[in-house]
Amino acid sequence: MHPPAGDTLTRPETANTPDSTSRPAPPPWRDTFASLRIRNYRLFVTSQIVANTGLWMQRVAQDWLVLQLTHSPAAVGLTVALQFTPMLLFGLFGGVLADRHSKRMLLIMTQITAGLLALTLAVLTLTGTIQVWHVYGVAVLLGFVTVVDNPARQVFVNEMVGPQHLRNAISVNSSIFQLGALVGPALAGVLIHAVGEGWSFGLNALACGGVVATLVMMRPAELFASPVAERAKGQMRDGLRFAATQPRILWTVILVGFVAVFGMNMPVLLTAFSTEVFHVGAGGYGLFNSLVAVGALSGALASTRRTRIRLRTLVVASATFGVVEAIAGLAPGRIAFSLALIAIGAATLVFLTGANSLVQMTASVDIRGRIMSLYMLVLLGGQAIGGVLMGRVTEALGPRQAMEIAGLVPAVASMAVALLLARRSAPAHRPWHLLTQE
């Protein structure tokens, strides 16, 4: 396979070299969405606008349905945990599969499966036969879909746009995801109030079908084909060894772990705030999710103009995220809480787009599937652990105290990482040496 004409293939490891001494100028405004000039990626993005809207509709409807069936925030946390547990247990296998097989074909299969699962939830809900164990079962099966889908999707972005536009495409991807997060919860809130949760599941099933259609319409000859790894022993171990020897990957994954376990459990916290603190119902819950998405979309769009990413940026972003989330727990009223949610969303996406970019640009293409599966294992697996943990904390201490803990732990962890890296840096009078050079 050959890259499209006009694109220059460069080694991804050199795109973010640690010894750069000058800050590159921001790209011209006309290049803010440069990756969308590539036809295959335009098709992908078009389908993702619809698909992510449907996905967020399903997530909100699922969380609200579980809350109505059980009246327990901890049950909502358990649902989140069940959906992410397969990634925690088997995520690295998904990376091996992504390195061994066609990413496009893997995504076609995962989207067909996800659509059938969404259709199952729709039928059970609309017929009035849904029980909470049905939701739990579908959540687990969706988790296994995610094991394969996520690393394949991450690497497939590089295959569509090439290394030259990879960082821009990652930010555009995040923007599209958050656009869905902005529209989806609001639509779900309206649908839940008007006709119940079932139609949200049905619409998501249709959206999955749209993704399959666009994947079939792509031109394989225009993909930047990644080398396919031959089946061999020790491939998973090779990926872990590579990650452990690359400080930019290792410390990024550690930061992502703290943020994922403690800070990224909005379904648990926002359902509790909606029912126990502000008493705003399903519509208010959807609105709260949309406000997080407003901030996240802003953070993702801002990231499209970022020319490079360093560990220092990630440390500051994760600490900022934690502080803002802790402050949100103290918000006295709905307006202050809503503003805090926007800030949380922005800080989250500045951190996550930076982390994703740094990991992908550091990993070589022949091992990137395994590295991204490790990254997604920590990101999604951490939420599996955090869903149960923060659900219990919310029930034991209350929503406000849980929100404060969810923010303070990542903030303290970020400061500890900064101090540790500063102590390991060479010149004593330049405590940020390692952070700026990695």
PDB file of N, CA, C and O in Angstrom, residues 147-217:
ATOM      1  N   VAL A 147     -12.195  -4.589  23.872  1.00  0.00           N
ATOM      2  CA  VAL A 147     -10.843  -5.149  23.929  1.00  0.00           C
ATOM      3  C   VAL A 147     -10.192  -5.152  22.548  1.00  0.00           C
ATOM      4  O   VAL A 147      -9.000  -4.831  22.401  1.00  0.00           O
ATOM      5  N   VAL A 148     -10.966  -5.490  21.533  1.00  0.00           N
ATOM      6  CA  VAL A 148     -10.441  -5.535  20.170  1.00  0.00           C
ATOM      7  C   VAL A 148     -10.588  -4.187  19.477  1.00  0.00           C
ATOM      8  O   VAL A 148      -9.689  -3.729  18.766  1.00  0.00           O
ATOM      9  N   ASP A 149     -11.725  -3.526  19.683  1.00  0.00           N
ATOM     10  CA  ASP A 149     -12.042  -2.308  18.948  1.00  0.00           C
ATOM     11  C   ASP A 149     -11.089  -1.166  19.260  1.00  0.00           C
ATOM     12  O   ASP A 149     -10.634  -0.464  18.338  1.00  0.00           O
ATOM     13  N   ASN A 150     -10.766  -0.954  20.520  1.00  0.00           N
ATOM     14  CA  ASN A 150     -10.002   0.231  20.890  1.00  0.00           C
ATOM     15  C   ASN A 150      -8.584   0.251  20.340  1.00  0.00           C
ATOM     16  O   ASN A 150      -8.192   1.237  19.708  1.00  0.00           O
ATOM     17  N   PRO A 151      -7.761  -0.779  20.546  1.00  0.00           N
ATOM     18  CA  PRO A 151      -6.415  -0.702  19.961  1.00  0.00           C
ATOM     19  C   PRO A 151      -6.442  -0.678  18.442  1.00  0.00           C
ATOM     20  O   PRO A 151      -5.640   0.017  17.816  1.00  0.00           O
ATOM     21  N   ALA A 152      -7.386  -1.424  17.828  1.00  0.00           N
ATOM     22  CA  ALA A 152      -7.488  -1.401  16.368  1.00  0.00           C
ATOM     23  C   ALA A 152      -7.858  -0.006  15.876  1.00  0.00           C
ATOM     24  O   ALA A 152      -7.310   0.489  14.888  1.00  0.00           O
ATOM     25  N   ARG A 153      -8.777   0.648  16.562  1.00  0.00           N
ATOM     26  CA  ARG A 153      -9.214   1.995  16.177  1.00  0.00           C
ATOM     27  C   ARG A 153      -8.069   2.995  16.324  1.00  0.00           C
ATOM     28  O   ARG A 153      -7.864   3.863  15.469  1.00  0.00           O
ATOM     29  N   GLN A 154      -7.322   2.902  17.427  1.00  0.00           N
ATOM     30  CA  GLN A 154      -6.229   3.839  17.654  1.00  0.00           C
ATOM     31  C   GLN A 154      -5.177   3.745  16.554  1.00  0.00           C
ATOM     32  O   GLN A 154      -4.703   4.756  16.027  1.00  0.00           O
ATOM     33  N   VAL A 155      -4.802   2.536  16.192  1.00  0.00           N
ATOM     34  CA  VAL A 155      -3.775   2.354  15.173  1.00  0.00           C
ATOM     35  C   VAL A 155      -4.325   2.664  13.785  1.00  0.00           C
ATOM     36  O   VAL A 155      -3.606   3.164  12.913  1.00  0.00           O
ATOM     37  N   PHE A 156      -5.616   2.394  13.567  1.00  0.00           N
ATOM     38  CA  PHE A 156      -6.214   2.637  12.259  1.00  0.00           C
ATOM     39  C   PHE A 156      -6.220   4.120  11.912  1.00  0.00           C
ATOM     40  O   PHE A 156      -6.167   4.488  10.735  1.00  0.00           O
ATOM     41  N   VAL A 157      -6.286   4.986  12.917  1.00  0.00           N
ATOM     42  CA  VAL A 157      -6.191   6.424  12.650  1.00  0.00           C
ATOM     43  C   VAL A 157      -4.876   6.729  11.942  1.00  0.00           C
ATOM     44  O   VAL A 157      -4.835   7.486  10.963  1.00  0.00           O
ATOM     45  N   ASN A 158      -3.787   6.129  12.410  1.00  0.00           N
ATOM     46  CA  ASN A 158      -2.490   6.332  11.760  1.00  0.00           C
ATOM     47  C   ASN A 158      -2.493   5.775  10.341  1.00  0.00           C
ATOM     48  O   ASN A 158      -1.906   6.366   9.426  1.00  0.00           O
ATOM     49  N   GLU A 159      -3.163   4.656  10.122  1.00  0.00           N
ATOM     50  CA  GLU A 159      -3.216   4.080   8.781  1.00  0.00           C
ATOM     51  C   GLU A 159      -4.000   4.966   7.822  1.00  0.00           C
ATOM     52  O   GLU A 159      -3.723   4.994   6.623  1.00  0.00           O
ATOM     53  N   MET A 160      -4.982   5.691   8.316  1.00  0.00           N
ATOM     54  CA  MET A 160      -5.778   6.550   7.445  1.00  0.00           C
ATOM     55  C   MET A 160      -5.051   7.841   7.081  1.00  0.00           C
ATOM     56  O   MET A 160      -5.164   8.327   5.954  1.00  0.00           O
ATOM     57  N   VAL A 161      -4.318   8.433   8.031  1.00  0.00           N
ATOM     58  CA  VAL A 161      -3.767   9.774   7.803  1.00  0.00           C
ATOM     59  C   VAL A 161      -2.254   9.793   7.672  1.00  0.00           C
ATOM     60  O   VAL A 161      -1.688  10.776   7.181  1.00  0.00           O
ATOM     61  N   GLY A 162      -1.563   8.749   8.120  1.00  0.00           N
ATOM     62  CA  GLY A 162      -0.108   8.749   8.081  1.00  0.00           C
ATOM     63  C   GLY A 162       0.490   9.543   9.228  1.00  0.00           C
ATOM     64  O   GLY A 162      -0.184  10.338   9.888  1.00  0.00           O
ATOM     65  N   PRO A 163       1.772   9.355   9.498  1.00  0.00           N
ATOM     66  CA  PRO A 163       2.419  10.016  10.624  1.00  0.00           C
ATOM     67  C   PRO A 163       2.412  11.541  10.544  1.00  0.00           C
ATOM     68  O   PRO A 163       2.412  12.223  11.562  1.00  0.00           O
ATOM     69  N   GLN A 164       2.402  12.083   9.318  1.00  0.00           N
ATOM     70  CA  GLN A 164       2.457  13.528   9.159  1.00  0.00           C
ATOM     71  C   GLN A 164       1.264  14.226   9.818  1.00  0.00           C
ATOM     72  O   GLN A 164       1.384  15.304  10.385  1.00  0.00           O
ATOM     73  N   HIS A 165       0.088  13.596   9.750  1.00  0.00           N
ATOM     74  CA  HIS A 165      -1.126  14.214  10.272  1.00  0.00           C
ATOM     75  C   HIS A 165      -1.656  13.504  11.518  1.00  0.00           C
ATOM     76  O   HIS A 165      -2.787  13.755  11.929  1.00  0.00           O
ATOM     77  N   LEU A 166      -0.848  12.621  12.111  1.00  0.00           N
ATOM     78  CA  LEU A 166      -1.358  11.802  13.202  1.00  0.00           C
ATOM     79  C   LEU A 166      -1.797  12.636  14.396  1.00  0.00           C
ATOM     80  O   LEU A 166      -2.894  12.454  14.931  1.00  0.00           O
ATOM     81  N   ARG A 167      -0.937  13.579  14.838  1.00  0.00           N
ATOM     82  CA  ARG A 167      -1.291  14.357  16.020  1.00  0.00           C
ATOM     83  C   ARG A 167      -2.578  15.160  15.781  1.00  0.00           C
ATOM     84  O   ARG A 167      -3.452  15.242  16.645  1.00  0.00           O
ATOM     85  N   ASN A 168      -2.703  15.738  14.601  1.00  0.00           N
ATOM     86  CA  ASN A 168      -3.901  16.494  14.272  1.00  0.00           C
ATOM     87  C   ASN A 168      -5.131  15.586  14.251  1.00  0.00           C
ATOM     88  O   ASN A 168      -6.196  15.949  14.759  1.00  0.00           O
ATOM     89  N   ALA A 169      -4.979  14.388  13.695  1.00  0.00           N
ATOM     90  CA  ALA A 169      -6.104  13.465  13.608  1.00  0.00           C
ATOM     91  C   ALA A 169      -6.548  12.993  14.992  1.00  0.00           C
ATOM     92  O   ALA A 169      -7.749  12.801  15.232  1.00  0.00           O
ATOM     93  N   ILE A 170      -5.602  12.794  15.905  1.00  0.00           N
ATOM     94  CA  ILE A 170      -5.963  12.393  17.266  1.00  0.00           C
ATOM     95  C   ILE A 170      -6.819  13.472  17.921  1.00  0.00           C
ATOM     96  O   ILE A 170      -7.830  13.190  18.572  1.00  0.00           O
ATOM     97  N   SER A 171      -6.444  14.727  17.736  1.00  0.00           N
ATOM     98  CA  SER A 171      -7.223  15.825  18.307  1.00  0.00           C
ATOM     99  C   SER A 171      -8.591  15.949  17.633  1.00  0.00           C
ATOM    100  O   SER A 171      -9.599  16.188  18.295  1.00  0.00           O
ATOM    101  N   VAL A 172      -8.623  15.779  16.303  1.00  0.00           N
ATOM    102  CA  VAL A 172      -9.910  15.810  15.607  1.00  0.00           C
ATOM    103  C   VAL A 172     -10.801  14.671  16.094  1.00  0.00           C
ATOM    104  O   VAL A 172     -11.997  14.850  16.326  1.00  0.00           O
ATOM    105  N   ASN A 173     -10.209  13.488  16.267  1.00  0.00           N
ATOM    106  CA  ASN A 173     -10.962  12.340  16.789  1.00  0.00           C
ATOM    107  C   ASN A 173     -11.589  12.668  18.138  1.00  0.00           C
ATOM    108  O   ASN A 173     -12.759  12.367  18.398  1.00  0.00           O
ATOM    109  N   SER A 174     -10.798  13.267  19.010  1.00  0.00           N
ATOM    110  CA  SER A 174     -11.301  13.631  20.332  1.00  0.00           C
ATOM    111  C   SER A 174     -12.413  14.670  20.225  1.00  0.00           C
ATOM    112  O   SER A 174     -13.394  14.625  20.964  1.00  0.00           O
ATOM    113  N   SER A 175     -12.266  15.606  19.288  1.00  0.00           N
ATOM    114  CA  SER A 175     -13.299  16.624  19.094  1.00  0.00           C
ATOM    115  C   SER A 175     -14.604  15.988  18.652  1.00  0.00           C
ATOM    116  O   SER A 175     -15.687  16.344  19.145  1.00  0.00           O
ATOM    117  N   ILE A 176     -14.510  15.037  17.721  1.00  0.00           N
ATOM    118  CA  ILE A 176     -15.718  14.362  17.231  1.00  0.00           C
ATOM    119  C   ILE A 176     -16.362  13.555  18.349  1.00  0.00           C
ATOM    120  O   ILE A 176     -17.589  13.536  18.506  1.00  0.00           O
ATOM    121  N   PHE A 177     -15.529  12.881  19.134  1.00  0.00           N
ATOM    122  CA  PHE A 177     -16.068  12.101  20.253  1.00  0.00           C
ATOM    123  C   PHE A 177     -16.819  13.015  21.220  1.00  0.00           C
ATOM    124  O   PHE A 177     -17.906  12.692  21.703  1.00  0.00           O
ATOM    125  N   GLN A 178     -16.243  14.171  21.488  1.00  0.00           N
ATOM    126  CA  GLN A 178     -16.879  15.079  22.443  1.00  0.00           C
ATOM    127  C   GLN A 178     -18.085  15.801  21.829  1.00  0.00           C
ATOM    128  O   GLN A 178     -18.993  16.191  22.553  1.00  0.00           O
ATOM    129  N   LEU A 179     -18.106  15.954  20.507  1.00  0.00           N
ATOM    130  CA  LEU A 179     -19.302  16.486  19.871  1.00  0.00           C
ATOM    131  C   LEU A 179     -20.470  15.527  20.098  1.00  0.00           C
ATOM    132  O   LEU A 179     -21.590  15.953  20.395  1.00  0.00           O
ATOM    133  N   GLY A 180     -20.187  14.231  19.984  1.00  0.00           N
ATOM    134  CA  GLY A 180     -21.207  13.239  20.306  1.00  0.00           C
ATOM    135  C   GLY A 180     -21.599  13.280  21.764  1.00  0.00           C
ATOM    136  O   GLY A 180     -22.772  13.132  22.120  1.00  0.00           O
ATOM    137  N   ALA A 181     -20.596  13.516  22.628  1.00  0.00           N
ATOM    138  CA  ALA A 181     -20.874  13.614  24.058  1.00  0.00           C
ATOM    139  C   ALA A 181     -21.674  14.861  24.398  1.00  0.00           C
ATOM    140  O   ALA A 181     -22.355  14.913  25.428  1.00  0.00           O
ATOM    141  N   LEU A 182     -21.591  15.870  23.540  1.00  0.00           N
ATOM    142  CA  LEU A 182     -22.362  17.094  23.741  1.00  0.00           C
ATOM    143  C   LEU A 182     -23.817  16.894  23.343  1.00  0.00           C
ATOM    144  O   LEU A 182     -24.738  17.279  24.066  1.00  0.00           O
ATOM    145  N   VAL A 183     -24.033  16.264  22.185  1.00  0.00           N
ATOM    146  CA  VAL A 183     -25.386  16.111  21.654  1.00  0.00           C
ATOM    147  C   VAL A 183     -26.080  14.876  22.231  1.00  0.00           C
ATOM    148  O   VAL A 183     -27.271  14.919  22.569  1.00  0.00           O
ATOM    149  N   GLY A 184     -25.348  13.764  22.340  1.00  0.00           N
ATOM    150  CA  GLY A 184     -25.948  12.495  22.751  1.00  0.00           C
ATOM    151  C   GLY A 184     -26.667  12.526  24.088  1.00  0.00           C
ATOM    152  O   GLY A 184     -27.839  12.125  24.175  1.00  0.00           O
ATOM    153  N   PRO A 185     -26.012  12.997  25.180  1.00  0.00           N
ATOM    154  CA  PRO A 185     -26.715  13.019  26.472  1.00  0.00           C
ATOM    155  C   PRO A 185     -27.956  13.893  26.462  1.00  0.00           C
ATOM    156  O   PRO A 185     -28.975  13.545  27.090  1.00  0.00           O
ATOM    157  N   ALA A 186     -27.904  15.026  25.763  1.00  0.00           N
ATOM    158  CA  ALA A 186     -29.082  15.893  25.708  1.00  0.00           C
ATOM    159  C   ALA A 186     -30.231  15.193  24.995  1.00  0.00           C
ATOM    160  O   ALA A 186     -31.393  15.215  25.455  1.00  0.00           O
ATOM    161  N   LEU A 187     -29.931  14.533  23.854  1.00  0.00           N
ATOM    162  CA  LEU A 187     -30.970  13.788  23.144  1.00  0.00           C
ATOM    163  C   LEU A 187     -31.496  12.638  23.983  1.00  0.00           C
ATOM    164  O   LEU A 187     -32.706  12.360  23.998  1.00  0.00           O
ATOM    165  N   ALA A 188     -30.577  11.954  24.673  1.00  0.00           N
ATOM    166  CA  ALA A 188     -31.002  10.846  25.521  1.00  0.00           C
ATOM    167  C   ALA A 188     -31.925  11.329  26.631  1.00  0.00           C
ATOM    168  O   ALA A 188     -32.934  10.681  26.946  1.00  0.00           O
ATOM    169  N   GLY A 189     -31.595  12.479  27.242  1.00  0.00           N
ATOM    170  CA  GLY A 189     -32.460  13.015  28.288  1.00  0.00           C
ATOM    171  C   GLY A 189     -33.857  13.298  27.779  1.00  0.00           C
ATOM    172  O   GLY A 189     -34.859  12.996  28.445  1.00  0.00           O
ATOM    173  N   VAL A 190     -33.948  13.858  26.558  1.00  0.00           N
ATOM    174  CA  VAL A 190     -35.265  14.141  25.962  1.00  0.00           C
ATOM    175  C   VAL A 190     -36.006  12.841  25.684  1.00  0.00           C
ATOM    176  O   VAL A 190     -37.201  12.706  25.993  1.00  0.00           O
ATOM    177  N   LEU A 191     -35.316  11.858  25.077  1.00  0.00           N
ATOM    178  CA  LEU A 191     -35.961  10.595  24.738  1.00  0.00           C
ATOM    179  C   LEU A 191     -36.398   9.826  25.978  1.00  0.00           C
ATOM    180  O   LEU A 191     -37.492   9.242  26.011  1.00  0.00           O
ATOM    181  N   ILE A 192     -35.545   9.805  27.014  1.00  0.00           N
ATOM    182  CA  ILE A 192     -35.904   9.093  28.243  1.00  0.00           C
ATOM    183  C   ILE A 192     -37.158   9.707  28.855  1.00  0.00           C
ATOM    184  O   ILE A 192     -38.070   8.995  29.284  1.00  0.00           O
ATOM    185  N   HIS A 193     -37.209  11.028  28.874  1.00  0.00           N
ATOM    186  CA  HIS A 193     -38.372  11.709  29.451  1.00  0.00           C
ATOM    187  C   HIS A 193     -39.629  11.467  28.618  1.00  0.00           C
ATOM    188  O   HIS A 193     -40.725  11.310  29.166  1.00  0.00           O
ATOM    189  N   ALA A 194     -39.464  11.411  27.289  1.00  0.00           N
ATOM    190  CA  ALA A 194     -40.631  11.319  26.409  1.00  0.00           C
ATOM    191  C   ALA A 194     -41.104   9.888  26.188  1.00  0.00           C
ATOM    192  O   ALA A 194     -42.313   9.599  26.285  1.00  0.00           O
ATOM    193  N   VAL A 195     -40.187   8.992  25.861  1.00  0.00           N
ATOM    194  CA  VAL A 195     -40.605   7.641  25.462  1.00  0.00           C
ATOM    195  C   VAL A 195     -39.818   6.530  26.156  1.00  0.00           C
ATOM    196  O   VAL A 195     -40.013   5.356  25.839  1.00  0.00           O
ATOM    197  N   GLY A 196     -38.916   6.845  27.076  1.00  0.00           N
ATOM    198  CA  GLY A 196     -38.158   5.814  27.764  1.00  0.00           C
ATOM    199  C   GLY A 196     -36.786   5.577  27.143  1.00  0.00           C
ATOM    200  O   GLY A 196     -36.415   6.186  26.136  1.00  0.00           O
ATOM    201  N   GLU A 197     -36.051   4.658  27.749  1.00  0.00           N
ATOM    202  CA  GLU A 197     -34.652   4.434  27.370  1.00  0.00           C
ATOM    203  C   GLU A 197     -34.474   3.625  26.087  1.00  0.00           C
ATOM    204  O   GLU A 197     -33.434   3.706  25.431  1.00  0.00           O
ATOM    205  N   GLY A 198     -35.441   2.826  25.698  1.00  0.00           N
ATOM    206  CA  GLY A 198     -35.266   1.866  24.609  1.00  0.00           C
ATOM    207  C   GLY A 198     -34.882   2.468  23.272  1.00  0.00           C
ATOM    208  O   GLY A 198     -34.060   1.908  22.533  1.00  0.00           O
ATOM    209  N   TRP A 199     -35.457   3.635  22.943  1.00  0.00           N
ATOM    210  CA  TRP A 199     -35.166   4.231  21.639  1.00  0.00           C
ATOM    211  C   TRP A 199     -33.719   4.711  21.534  1.00  0.00           C
ATOM    212  O   TRP A 199     -33.144   4.751  20.442  1.00  0.00           O
ATOM    213  N   SER A 200     -33.111   5.072  22.645  1.00  0.00           N
ATOM    214  CA  SER A 200     -31.688   5.446  22.619  1.00  0.00           C
ATOM    215  C   SER A 200     -30.833   4.257  22.199  1.00  0.00           C
ATOM    216  O   SER A 200     -29.886   4.397  21.410  1.00  0.00           O
ATOM    217  N   PHE A 201     -31.174   3.073  22.698  1.00  0.00           N
ATOM    218  CA  PHE A 201     -30.426   1.874  22.314  1.00  0.00           C
ATOM    219  C   PHE A 201     -30.629   1.561  20.828  1.00  0.00           C
ATOM    220  O   PHE A 201     -29.688   1.191  20.125  1.00  0.00           O
ATOM    221  N   GLY A 202     -31.867   1.703  20.354  1.00  0.00           N
ATOM    222  CA  GLY A 202     -32.144   1.415  18.955  1.00  0.00           C
ATOM    223  C   GLY A 202     -31.408   2.347  18.005  1.00  0.00           C
ATOM    224  O   GLY A 202     -30.876   1.911  16.968  1.00  0.00           O
ATOM    225  N   LEU A 203     -31.370   3.628  18.332  1.00  0.00           N
ATOM    226  CA  LEU A 203     -30.661   4.582  17.485  1.00  0.00           C
ATOM    227  C   LEU A 203     -29.162   4.304  17.454  1.00  0.00           C
ATOM    228  O   LEU A 203     -28.502   4.490  16.425  1.00  0.00           O
ATOM    229  N   ASN A 204     -28.616   3.849  18.574  1.00  0.00           N
ATOM    230  CA  ASN A 204     -27.196   3.503  18.580  1.00  0.00           C
ATOM    231  C   ASN A 204     -26.924   2.290  17.694  1.00  0.00           C
ATOM    232  O   ASN A 204     -25.874   2.224  17.039  1.00  0.00           O
ATOM    233  N   ALA A 205     -27.849   1.343  17.645  1.00  0.00           N
ATOM    234  CA  ALA A 205     -27.678   0.194  16.754  1.00  0.00           C
ATOM    235  C   ALA A 205     -27.610   0.651  15.297  1.00  0.00           C
ATOM    236  O   ALA A 205     -26.779   0.169  14.512  1.00  0.00           O
ATOM    237  N   LEU A 206     -28.462   1.610  14.913  1.00  0.00           N
ATOM    238  CA  LEU A 206     -28.419   2.147  13.554  1.00  0.00           C
ATOM    239  C   LEU A 206     -27.096   2.863  13.292  1.00  0.00           C
ATOM    240  O   LEU A 206     -26.526   2.767  12.195  1.00  0.00           O
ATOM    241  N   ALA A 207     -26.592   3.588  14.292  1.00  0.00           N
ATOM    242  CA  ALA A 207     -25.321   4.306  14.131  1.00  0.00           C
ATOM    243  C   ALA A 207     -24.171   3.331  13.889  1.00  0.00           C
ATOM    244  O   ALA A 207     -23.274   3.609  13.080  1.00  0.00           O
ATOM    245  N   CYS A 208     -24.165   2.198  14.574  1.00  0.00           N
ATOM    246  CA  CYS A 208     -23.120   1.189  14.354  1.00  0.00           C
ATOM    247  C   CYS A 208     -23.164   0.685  12.914  1.00  0.00           C
ATOM    248  O   CYS A 208     -22.112   0.460  12.287  1.00  0.00           O
ATOM    249  N   GLY A 209     -24.367   0.525  12.368  1.00  0.00           N
ATOM    250  CA  GLY A 209     -24.497   0.128  10.973  1.00  0.00           C
ATOM    251  C   GLY A 209     -23.897   1.152  10.035  1.00  0.00           C
ATOM    252  O   GLY A 209     -23.288   0.806   9.010  1.00  0.00           O
ATOM    253  N   GLY A 210     -24.037   2.436  10.368  1.00  0.00           N
ATOM    254  CA  GLY A 210     -23.438   3.487   9.560  1.00  0.00           C
ATOM    255  C   GLY A 210     -21.928   3.412   9.543  1.00  0.00           C
ATOM    256  O   GLY A 210     -21.280   3.668   8.510  1.00  0.00           O
ATOM    257  N   VAL A 211     -21.323   3.091  10.673  1.00  0.00           N
ATOM    258  CA  VAL A 211     -19.861   2.958  10.742  1.00  0.00           C
ATOM    259  C   VAL A 211     -19.392   1.819   9.841  1.00  0.00           C
ATOM    260  O   VAL A 211     -18.408   1.954   9.095  1.00  0.00           O
ATOM    261  N   VAL A 212     -20.102   0.693   9.887  1.00  0.00           N
ATOM    262  CA  VAL A 212     -19.739  -0.440   9.027  1.00  0.00           C
ATOM    263  C   VAL A 212     -19.791  -0.031   7.558  1.00  0.00           C
ATOM    264  O   VAL A 212     -18.890  -0.359   6.770  1.00  0.00           O
ATOM    265  N   ALA A 213     -20.824   0.709   7.181  1.00  0.00           N
ATOM    266  CA  ALA A 213     -20.971   1.137   5.785  1.00  0.00           C
ATOM    267  C   ALA A 213     -19.801   2.002   5.337  1.00  0.00           C
ATOM    268  O   ALA A 213     -19.258   1.832   4.232  1.00  0.00           O
ATOM    269  N   THR A 214     -19.364   2.947   6.172  1.00  0.00           N
ATOM    270  CA  THR A 214     -18.259   3.825   5.781  1.00  0.00           C
ATOM    271  C   THR A 214     -16.931   3.074   5.735  1.00  0.00           C
ATOM    272  O   THR A 214     -16.080   3.365   4.891  1.00  0.00           O
ATOM    273  N   LEU A 215     -16.751   2.106   6.615  1.00  0.00           N
ATOM    274  CA  LEU A 215     -15.529   1.302   6.561  1.00  0.00           C
ATOM    275  C   LEU A 215     -15.459   0.506   5.265  1.00  0.00           C
ATOM    276  O   LEU A 215     -14.384   0.352   4.676  1.00  0.00           O
ATOM    277  N   VAL A 216     -16.593  -0.001   4.808  1.00  0.00           N
ATOM    278  CA  VAL A 216     -16.640  -0.743   3.542  1.00  0.00           C
ATOM    279  C   VAL A 216     -16.350   0.189   2.361  1.00  0.00           C
ATOM    280  O   VAL A 216     -15.734  -0.201   1.369  1.00  0.00           O
ATOM    281  N   MET A 217     -16.769   1.454   2.458  1.00  0.00           N
ATOM    282  CA  MET A 217     -16.604   2.417   1.359  1.00  0.00           C
ATOM    283  C   MET A 217     -15.171   2.949   1.228  1.00  0.00           C
ATOM    284  O   MET A 217     -14.841   3.601   0.242  1.00  0.00           O
TER     285      MET A 217
END
